[in-house]
XYZ file of C-alpha atoms in Angstrom:
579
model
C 193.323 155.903 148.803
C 193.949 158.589 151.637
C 190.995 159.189 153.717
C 188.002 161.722 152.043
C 186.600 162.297 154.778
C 186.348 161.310 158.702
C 183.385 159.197 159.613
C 183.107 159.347 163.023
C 183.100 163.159 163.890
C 180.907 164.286 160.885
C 178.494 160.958 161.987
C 178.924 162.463 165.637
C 178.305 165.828 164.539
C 175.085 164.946 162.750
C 173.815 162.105 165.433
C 174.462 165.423 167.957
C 172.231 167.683 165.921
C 169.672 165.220 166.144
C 169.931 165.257 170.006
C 170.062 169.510 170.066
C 166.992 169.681 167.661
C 163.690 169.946 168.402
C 162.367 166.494 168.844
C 158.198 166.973 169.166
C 156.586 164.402 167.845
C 154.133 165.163 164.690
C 150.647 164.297 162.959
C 152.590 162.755 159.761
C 155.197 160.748 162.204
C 156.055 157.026 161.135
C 154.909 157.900 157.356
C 157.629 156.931 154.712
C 157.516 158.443 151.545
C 159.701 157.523 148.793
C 159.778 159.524 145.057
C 162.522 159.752 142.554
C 164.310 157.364 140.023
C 165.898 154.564 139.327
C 167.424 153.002 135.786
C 169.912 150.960 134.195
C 171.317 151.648 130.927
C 173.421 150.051 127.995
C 175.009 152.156 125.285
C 176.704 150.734 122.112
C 179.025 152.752 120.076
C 180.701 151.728 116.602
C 182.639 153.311 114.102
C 183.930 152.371 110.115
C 186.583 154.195 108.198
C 187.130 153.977 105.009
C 189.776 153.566 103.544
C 190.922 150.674 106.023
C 193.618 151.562 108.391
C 192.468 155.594 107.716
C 192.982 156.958 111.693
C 192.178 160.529 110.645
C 188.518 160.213 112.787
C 188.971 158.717 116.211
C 186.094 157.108 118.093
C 184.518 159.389 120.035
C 183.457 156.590 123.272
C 183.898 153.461 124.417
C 182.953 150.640 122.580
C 180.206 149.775 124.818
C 179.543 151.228 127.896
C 176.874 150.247 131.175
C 175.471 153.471 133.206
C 173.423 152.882 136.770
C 171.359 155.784 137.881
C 170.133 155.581 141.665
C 167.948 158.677 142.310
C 165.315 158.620 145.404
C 164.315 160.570 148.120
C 163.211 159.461 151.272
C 160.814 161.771 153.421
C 159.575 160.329 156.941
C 156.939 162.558 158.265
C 157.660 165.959 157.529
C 161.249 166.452 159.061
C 163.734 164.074 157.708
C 164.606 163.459 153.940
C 167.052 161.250 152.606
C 168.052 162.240 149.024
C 170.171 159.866 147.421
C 172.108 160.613 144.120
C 174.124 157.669 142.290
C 174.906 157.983 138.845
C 178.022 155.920 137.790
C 179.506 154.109 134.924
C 181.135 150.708 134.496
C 184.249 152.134 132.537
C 186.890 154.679 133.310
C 186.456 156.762 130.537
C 187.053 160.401 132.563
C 189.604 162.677 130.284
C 192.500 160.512 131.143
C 191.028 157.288 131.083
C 193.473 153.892 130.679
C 196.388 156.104 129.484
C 197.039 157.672 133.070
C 197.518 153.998 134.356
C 193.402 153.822 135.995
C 192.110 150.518 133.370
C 191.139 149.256 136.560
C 190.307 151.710 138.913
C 190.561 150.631 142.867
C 187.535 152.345 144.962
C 188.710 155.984 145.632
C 189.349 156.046 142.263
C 185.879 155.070 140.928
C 183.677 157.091 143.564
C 185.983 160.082 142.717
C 186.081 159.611 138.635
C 184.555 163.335 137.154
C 182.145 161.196 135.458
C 180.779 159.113 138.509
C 178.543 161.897 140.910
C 177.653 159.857 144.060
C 176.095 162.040 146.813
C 173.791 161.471 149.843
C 172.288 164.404 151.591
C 170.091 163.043 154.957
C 168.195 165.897 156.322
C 166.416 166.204 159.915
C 165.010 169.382 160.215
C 167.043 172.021 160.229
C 170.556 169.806 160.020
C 171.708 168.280 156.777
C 174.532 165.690 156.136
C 176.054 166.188 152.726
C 177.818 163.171 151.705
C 180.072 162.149 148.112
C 180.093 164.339 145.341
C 178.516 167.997 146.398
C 178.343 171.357 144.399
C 178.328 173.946 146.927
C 177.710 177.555 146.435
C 178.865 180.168 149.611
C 179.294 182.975 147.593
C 180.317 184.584 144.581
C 183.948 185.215 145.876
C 184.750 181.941 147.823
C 183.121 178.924 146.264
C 180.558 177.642 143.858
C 182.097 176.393 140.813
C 183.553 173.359 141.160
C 182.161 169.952 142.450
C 183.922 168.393 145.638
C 183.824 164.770 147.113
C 184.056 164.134 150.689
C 181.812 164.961 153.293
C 180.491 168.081 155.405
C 177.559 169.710 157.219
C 175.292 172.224 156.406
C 173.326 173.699 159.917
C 170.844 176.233 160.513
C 169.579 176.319 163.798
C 167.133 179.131 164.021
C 168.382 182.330 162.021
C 172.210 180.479 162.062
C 174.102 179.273 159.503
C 176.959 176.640 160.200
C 178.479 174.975 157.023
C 181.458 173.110 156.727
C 182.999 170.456 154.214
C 186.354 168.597 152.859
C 186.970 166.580 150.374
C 188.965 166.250 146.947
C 188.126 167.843 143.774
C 190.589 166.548 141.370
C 192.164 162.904 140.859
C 195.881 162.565 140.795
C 196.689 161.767 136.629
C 200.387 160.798 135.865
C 202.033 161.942 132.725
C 201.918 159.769 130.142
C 203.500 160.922 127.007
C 201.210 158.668 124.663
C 199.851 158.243 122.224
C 197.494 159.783 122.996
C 199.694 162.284 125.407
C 198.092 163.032 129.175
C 199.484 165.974 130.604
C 198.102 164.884 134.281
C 197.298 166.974 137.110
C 198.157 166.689 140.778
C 195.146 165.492 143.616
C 193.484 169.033 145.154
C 191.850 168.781 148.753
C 189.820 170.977 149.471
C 188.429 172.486 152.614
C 185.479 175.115 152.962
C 183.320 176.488 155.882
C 180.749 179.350 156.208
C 179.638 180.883 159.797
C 176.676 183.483 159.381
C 172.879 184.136 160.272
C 169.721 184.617 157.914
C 166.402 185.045 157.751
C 164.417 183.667 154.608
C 163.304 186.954 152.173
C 164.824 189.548 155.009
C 168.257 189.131 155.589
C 171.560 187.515 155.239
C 175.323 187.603 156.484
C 178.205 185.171 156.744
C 181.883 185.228 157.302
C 183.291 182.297 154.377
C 186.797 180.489 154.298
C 187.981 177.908 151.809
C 191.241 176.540 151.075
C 192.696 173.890 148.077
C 195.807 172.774 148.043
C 197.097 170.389 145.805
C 199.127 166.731 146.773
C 202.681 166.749 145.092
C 202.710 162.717 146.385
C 199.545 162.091 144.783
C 201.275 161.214 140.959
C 204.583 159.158 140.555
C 205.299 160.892 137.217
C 204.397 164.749 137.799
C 202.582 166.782 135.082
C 204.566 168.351 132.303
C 203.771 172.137 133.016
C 201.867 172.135 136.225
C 203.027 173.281 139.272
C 201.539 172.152 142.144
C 199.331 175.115 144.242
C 197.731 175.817 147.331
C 195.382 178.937 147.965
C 193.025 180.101 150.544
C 190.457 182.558 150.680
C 188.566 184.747 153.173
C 185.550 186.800 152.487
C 182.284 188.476 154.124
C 179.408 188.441 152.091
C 175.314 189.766 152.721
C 172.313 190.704 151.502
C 169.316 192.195 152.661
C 165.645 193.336 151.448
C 163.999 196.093 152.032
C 160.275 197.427 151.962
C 159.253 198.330 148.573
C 161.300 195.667 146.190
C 164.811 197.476 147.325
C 167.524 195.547 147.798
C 171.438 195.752 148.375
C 174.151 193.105 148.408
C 177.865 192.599 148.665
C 181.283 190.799 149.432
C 184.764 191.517 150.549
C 187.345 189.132 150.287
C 190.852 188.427 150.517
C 193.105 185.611 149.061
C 196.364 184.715 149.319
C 197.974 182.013 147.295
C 200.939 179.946 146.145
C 201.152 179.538 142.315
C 203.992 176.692 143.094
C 205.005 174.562 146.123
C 207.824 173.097 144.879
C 209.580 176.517 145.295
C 211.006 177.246 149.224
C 208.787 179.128 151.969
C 209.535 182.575 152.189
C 208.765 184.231 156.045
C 208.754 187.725 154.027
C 205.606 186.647 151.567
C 202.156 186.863 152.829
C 200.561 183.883 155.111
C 197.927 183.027 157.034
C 199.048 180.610 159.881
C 197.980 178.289 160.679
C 195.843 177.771 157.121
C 198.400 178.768 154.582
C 202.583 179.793 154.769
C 204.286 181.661 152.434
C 206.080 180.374 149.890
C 208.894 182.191 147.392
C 205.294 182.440 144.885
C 202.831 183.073 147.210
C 201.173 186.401 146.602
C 198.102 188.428 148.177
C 195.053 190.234 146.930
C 191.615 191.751 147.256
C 188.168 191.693 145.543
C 184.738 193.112 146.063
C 181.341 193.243 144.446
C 178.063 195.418 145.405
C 174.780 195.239 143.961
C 171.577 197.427 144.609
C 168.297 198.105 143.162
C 164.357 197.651 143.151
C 162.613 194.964 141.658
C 158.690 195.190 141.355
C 155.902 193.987 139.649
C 156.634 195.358 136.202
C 159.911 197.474 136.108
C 163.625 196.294 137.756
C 166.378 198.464 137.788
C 169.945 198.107 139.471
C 173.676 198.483 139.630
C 176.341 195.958 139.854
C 180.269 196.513 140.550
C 182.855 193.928 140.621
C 186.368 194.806 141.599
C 189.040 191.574 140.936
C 192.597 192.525 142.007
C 195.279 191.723 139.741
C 196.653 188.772 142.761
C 193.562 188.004 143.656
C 192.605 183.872 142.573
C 190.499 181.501 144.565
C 189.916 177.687 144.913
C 186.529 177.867 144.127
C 186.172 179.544 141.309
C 189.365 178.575 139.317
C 189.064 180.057 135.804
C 187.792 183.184 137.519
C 189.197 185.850 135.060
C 191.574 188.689 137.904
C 192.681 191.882 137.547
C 189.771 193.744 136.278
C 186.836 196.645 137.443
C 183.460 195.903 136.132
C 180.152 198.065 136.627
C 176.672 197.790 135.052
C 173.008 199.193 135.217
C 171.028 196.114 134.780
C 166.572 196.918 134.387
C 164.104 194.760 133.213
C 160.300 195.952 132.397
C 157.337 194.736 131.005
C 155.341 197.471 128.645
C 151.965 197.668 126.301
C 149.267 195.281 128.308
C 146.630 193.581 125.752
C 143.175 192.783 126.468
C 143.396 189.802 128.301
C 145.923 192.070 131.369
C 149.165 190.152 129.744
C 152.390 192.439 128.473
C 152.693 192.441 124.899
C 156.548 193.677 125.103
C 159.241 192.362 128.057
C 162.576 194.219 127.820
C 165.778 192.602 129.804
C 169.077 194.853 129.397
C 171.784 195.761 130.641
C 174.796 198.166 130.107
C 178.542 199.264 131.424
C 182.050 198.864 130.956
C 185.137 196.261 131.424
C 188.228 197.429 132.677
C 191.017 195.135 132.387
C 194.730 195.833 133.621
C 193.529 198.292 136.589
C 197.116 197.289 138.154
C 198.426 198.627 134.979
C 201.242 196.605 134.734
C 200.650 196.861 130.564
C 198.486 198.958 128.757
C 194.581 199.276 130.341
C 192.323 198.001 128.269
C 188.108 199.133 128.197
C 185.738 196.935 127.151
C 181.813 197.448 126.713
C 179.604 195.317 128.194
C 176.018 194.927 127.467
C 172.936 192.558 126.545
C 169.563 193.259 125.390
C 166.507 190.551 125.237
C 163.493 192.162 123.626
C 159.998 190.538 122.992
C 157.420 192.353 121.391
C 154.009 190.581 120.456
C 152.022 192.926 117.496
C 148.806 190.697 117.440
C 148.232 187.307 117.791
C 150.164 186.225 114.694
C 153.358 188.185 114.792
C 156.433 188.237 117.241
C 159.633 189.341 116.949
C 162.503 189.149 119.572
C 165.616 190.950 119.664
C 168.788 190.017 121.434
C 172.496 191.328 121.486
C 175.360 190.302 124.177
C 178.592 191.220 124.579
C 180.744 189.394 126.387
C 184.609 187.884 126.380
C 187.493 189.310 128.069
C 191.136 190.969 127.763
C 194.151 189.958 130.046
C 197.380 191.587 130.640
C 200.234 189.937 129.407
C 202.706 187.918 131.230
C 204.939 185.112 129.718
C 203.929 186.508 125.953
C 204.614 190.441 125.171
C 200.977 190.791 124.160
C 197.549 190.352 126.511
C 194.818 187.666 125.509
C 192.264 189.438 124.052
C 188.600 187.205 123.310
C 185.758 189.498 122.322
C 182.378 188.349 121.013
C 179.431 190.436 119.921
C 176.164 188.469 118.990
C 172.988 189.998 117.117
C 170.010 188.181 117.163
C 166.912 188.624 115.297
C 163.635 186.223 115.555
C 160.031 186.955 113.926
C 157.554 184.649 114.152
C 154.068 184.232 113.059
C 151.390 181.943 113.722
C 147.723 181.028 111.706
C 145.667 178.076 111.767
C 141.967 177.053 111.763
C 140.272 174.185 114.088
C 142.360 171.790 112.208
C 145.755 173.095 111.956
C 148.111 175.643 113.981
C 150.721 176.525 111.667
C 154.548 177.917 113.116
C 156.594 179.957 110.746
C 159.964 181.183 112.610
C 162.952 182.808 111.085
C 166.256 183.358 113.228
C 169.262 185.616 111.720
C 172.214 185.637 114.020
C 175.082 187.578 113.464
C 178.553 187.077 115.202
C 181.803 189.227 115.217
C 184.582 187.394 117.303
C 188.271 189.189 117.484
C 190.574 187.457 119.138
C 194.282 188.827 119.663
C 197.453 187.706 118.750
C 199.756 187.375 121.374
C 203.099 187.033 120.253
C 202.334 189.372 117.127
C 199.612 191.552 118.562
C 197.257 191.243 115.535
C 194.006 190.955 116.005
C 191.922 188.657 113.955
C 188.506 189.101 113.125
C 185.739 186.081 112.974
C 182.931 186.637 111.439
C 179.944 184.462 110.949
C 175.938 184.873 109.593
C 173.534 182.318 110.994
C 170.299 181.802 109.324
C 167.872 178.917 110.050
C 164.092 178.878 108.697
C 161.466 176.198 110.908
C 157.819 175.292 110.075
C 156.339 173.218 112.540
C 152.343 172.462 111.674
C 150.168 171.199 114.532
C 147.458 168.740 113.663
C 144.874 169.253 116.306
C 143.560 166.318 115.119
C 145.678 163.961 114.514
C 148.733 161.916 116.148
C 151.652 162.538 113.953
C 153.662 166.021 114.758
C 156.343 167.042 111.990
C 158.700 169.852 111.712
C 161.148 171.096 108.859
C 164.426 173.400 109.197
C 166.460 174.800 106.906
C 169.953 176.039 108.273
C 172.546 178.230 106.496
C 176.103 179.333 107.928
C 178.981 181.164 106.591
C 182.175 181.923 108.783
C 184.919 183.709 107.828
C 188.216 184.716 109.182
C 191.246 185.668 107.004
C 192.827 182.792 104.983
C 189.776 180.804 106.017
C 186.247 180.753 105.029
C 183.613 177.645 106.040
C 179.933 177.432 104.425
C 177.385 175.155 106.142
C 173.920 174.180 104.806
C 171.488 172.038 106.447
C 168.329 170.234 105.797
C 166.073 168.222 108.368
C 162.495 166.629 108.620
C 161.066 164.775 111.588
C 157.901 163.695 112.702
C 156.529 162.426 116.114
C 153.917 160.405 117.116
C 152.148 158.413 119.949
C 151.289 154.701 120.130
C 150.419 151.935 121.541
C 147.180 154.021 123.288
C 149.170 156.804 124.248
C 152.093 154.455 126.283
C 154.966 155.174 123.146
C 156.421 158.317 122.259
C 157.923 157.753 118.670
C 160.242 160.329 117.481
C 162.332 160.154 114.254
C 164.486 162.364 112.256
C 166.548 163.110 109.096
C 169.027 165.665 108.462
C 171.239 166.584 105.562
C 174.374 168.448 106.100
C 176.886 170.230 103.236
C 179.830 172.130 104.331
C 182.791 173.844 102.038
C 186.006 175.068 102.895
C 187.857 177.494 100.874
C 187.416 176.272 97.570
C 188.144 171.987 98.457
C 185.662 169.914 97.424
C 182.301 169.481 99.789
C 181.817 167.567 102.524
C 178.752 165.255 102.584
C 176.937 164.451 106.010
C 173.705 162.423 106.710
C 171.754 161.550 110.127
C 169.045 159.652 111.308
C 167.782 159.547 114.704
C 164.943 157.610 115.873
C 163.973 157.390 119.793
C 161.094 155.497 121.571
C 160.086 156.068 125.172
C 157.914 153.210 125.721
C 155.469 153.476 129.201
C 155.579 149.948 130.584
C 153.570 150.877 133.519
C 152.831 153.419 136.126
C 156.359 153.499 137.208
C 158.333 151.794 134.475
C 159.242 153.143 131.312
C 161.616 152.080 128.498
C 164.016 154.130 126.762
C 165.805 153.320 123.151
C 167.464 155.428 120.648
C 169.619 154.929 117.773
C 171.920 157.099 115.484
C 173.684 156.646 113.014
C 176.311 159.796 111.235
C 177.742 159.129 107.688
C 180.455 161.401 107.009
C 182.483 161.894 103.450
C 184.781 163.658 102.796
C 186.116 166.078 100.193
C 189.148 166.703 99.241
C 190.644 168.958 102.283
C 192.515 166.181 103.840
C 194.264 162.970 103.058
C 193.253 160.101 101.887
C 190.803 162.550 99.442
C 186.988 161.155 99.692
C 187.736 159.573 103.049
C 184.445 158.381 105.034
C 183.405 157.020 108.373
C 180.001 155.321 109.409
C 179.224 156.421 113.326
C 176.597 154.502 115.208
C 175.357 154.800 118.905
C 172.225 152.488 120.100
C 171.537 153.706 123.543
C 168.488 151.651 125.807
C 167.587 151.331 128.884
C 165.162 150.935 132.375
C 163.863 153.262 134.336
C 162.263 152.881 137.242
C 160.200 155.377 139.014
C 159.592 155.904 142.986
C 156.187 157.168 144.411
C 152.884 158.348 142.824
């Protein structure tokens, strides 16, 4: 495995702020604290089809599976803190598992697997190691979105800000062509930094870089599909507060990169030497956002724009949709105060407009944009909430003649109501949700239309008395699209309950599922859950749950009246630090 990260200079780096920072001795000096978790954890999974042989349902996990959790933090006196985050599996089983050649995975390979996270942050004051698997946020134009492993620094001296840190973000997978087939991906370093000054509540400003680039000797069969990239982004970003709830923030940033390295440099495309050169594929772009507004008490009200050039793509944010102008008037308010100085209605909305294409290299596309949350308590038995979003996206196209188009607008309706006596508190909820999804074609251009009605019905009585807690839903869904049309209906009971003088939490549950397509026969589906969190002691408690899913089938597929049994028994330790 190629080096993560260097040792020495970020241990010299960190041993140095030690030196430069204030070393005064204090009352709580020579106290260790410890608080956090720690658990071990065996899961089981099993799975019969019927008829024999049937491979129409694949198993969903690994056949058994052993999961460590190491969680404390470390506090001596009141400047240094040692947070500790292990959470890692015995088995391999990330998205390529065994069929990209990693059965048995050498050390980088573990420590990096997506579904291993090992990270240790030690803290002194105002100077803070960050060590394994980190999810750092700079800004909303540079990086936030993706987790990282290596090794960096995060410094702020005073009203400074010095971050910096390296380290790889995705393994190196070789095509395999199956069964099942692994398309692989190429190993992506990555390198960030952010140099700025802030003041907590006042102020903020910082000029951030990062930079991915992906490995082409990291796989000895390349991906099918993939090219390998390399980008790097610039940006300046700030904030600041103002008397009287105002506020204003923004970022400016530039990116330029290289959709495939295999392809020859190119002095006449855009580069940034020494961090990036330019390649034949290379290409360079701009973005912005701006925000500004007032927040008080009772009432918020602002605007947001977002400007995403049509070139414009970086590391940290990789699904990060380009080419598009978006602006909004956000508010949120609080309205009709009862007796007791509460709000008995909160409204959270906002409203604009998507434009996609604004490099108009097909037709521009505008797309509204808006989301409404509204609760409204009429006396001390009825509520009702209201919520709508809009959201999705439209892309120019490119290799296809037609843009992707994804559009979803969701309509949600919720009354409640609420009685009891000194007994019994009873809950009586109703939620309708209705979804229209069109999603475009885009070799035809035909735009398809999903809709679907969600209603589910829940009673949930509360003994005030007694120890057992139940609670009933009813569930009905319909989707349709054209050709296609799927009707869901579900049933469930459960109850709760303590035990063993208040040390076991018992929870169990039933649920009944029947679902028809077109006009095949029904599908049959049953469930039982049942989980006990059993309170050894102060600091040690005891986790088990078991399911088991029984699944026929109809007639839809072949073998007709084909069935699988699905079980999952799940236990384990856990441990915990401190009072």
């Amino acid at each position: 495995m190629r080096k993560l990260i260097k040792p020495p200079i970020i241990f010299l780096l960190f041993i140095g702020c030690f030196n430069v920072a204030d070393a005064q001795e204090d009352s709580a000096k020579g106290k260790l604290s410890i608080s956090g978790t720690m658990g071990v954890s065996y899961e089981y999974y099993g799975l019969h089809r019927k008829p024999g042989g049937w491979t129409g349902f694949m198993p969903r996990k690994p056949w058994n599976q052993v999961r460590f959790n190491f969680s404390p933090n470390m506090k001596f006196g009141k400047n240094f803190s040692l947070p500790f985050n292990f959470n890692f599996a015995m088995k391999p089983t990330n998205y390529a598992g065994p069929y990209s050649g990693i059965s048995k995975q050498s050390f980088g390979q573990f420590i990096t697997n997506p579904m291993n996270s090992f990270g240790l942050n030690p803290k002194y004051k105002w100077a803070e190691l960050q060590l394994g698997t980190q999810y750092l946020n700079y800004s909303a134009l540079s990086t936030g979105d993706i987790g990282v492993f290596g090794g960096g620094v995060d410094l702020r001296p005073g009203i400074f800000m010095i971050k910096f840190f390296t380290g790889v973000s995705q393994q190196g997978i070789n095509f395999f062509t199956g069964p099942p087939a692994t398309t692989g991906s190429y190993q992506r370093w990555n390198w960030m930094s952010s140099l700025g000054v802030a003041k907590e509540g006042k102020y903020e400003a910082a000029v951030n870089f990062v930079k991915a680039k992906d490995d082409t000797t990291s796989v000895n069969t390349p991906p099918v599909g993939i090219n390998p990239q390399e980008g790097f982004t610039m940006s300046v970003s700030g904030k600041a507060m103002i008397k009287g709830g105002w506020y204003v923030n923004g970022e400016a940033a530039q990116s330029i990169y290289t959709k495939n390295l295999l392809l020859p440099q190119d002095s006449s495309k855009p580069s940034f030497k020494p961090f990036i050169d330019g390649h034949t594929s290379t290409v360079k772009d701009y973005a912005a956002d701006f925000g500004a507004g007032r927040k008080t008490q009772n009432v918020d009200i602002g605007i947001k724009l977002k400007y995403l050039g049509a070139g414009f793509q970086t590391p940290g944010y990789p699904f990060l949709l380009p080419d598009r102008f978006d602006y909004t008037l956000n508010t949120r308010f609080n309205a009709v105060k009862d007796k007791n100085g509460g709000h008995k209605m909160n409204v959270v909305a906002s409203i604009g407009q998507r434009v996609n294409n604004v490099s108009n290299t097909t037709l521009r596309a505008k797309q509204f944009i808006g989301n409404l949350n509204w609760f409204t308590q009429f006396n001390d038995h009825w509520n009702l909430n209201i919520s709508f979003n809009n959201f999705g996206f439209q892309a120019p196209g490119g290799i296809n003649p037609y843009g992707i188009k994804n559009v979803s607008n969701d309509l949600g309706i919720n009354p409640s109501y609420t009685w009891g006596n000194d007994k019994v508190i009873h809950l009586l909820s109703l939620n309708y949700n209705y979804s229209k999804y069109e999603e475009r074609d885009v070799l035809t251009g035909l735009t398809t239309s999903n809709n679907t009605h969600t209603g589910l019905l829940t009673y949930v009585p509360t003994f005030l008395k007694g120890n057992i807690s139940p609670d009933f839903t009813a569930m009905y869904f319909y989707n349709s699209v054209p050709g296609f049309k799927l009707t869901l209906f579900t049933v469930s009971a459960g109850a709760s309950m303590q035990a063993a003088k208040k040390k076991m939490n018992l929870r169990a549950q039933l649920q009944y599922n029947y679902s028809k397509t077109n006009s095949f026969k029904g599908n049959n589906n049953i469930i039982f859950t049942f989980s006990d969190d059993w309170k050894i002691s102060d600091r040690v408690t005891w986790n088990v749950f078991v399911c088991t899913n029984q699944f026929k089938y109809g007639n839809e597929i072949t073998p007709n009246n084909a069935s699988y049994l699905e079980s999952n028994v799940r236990t384990g330790l856990l441990y915990r630090f401190g009072k």
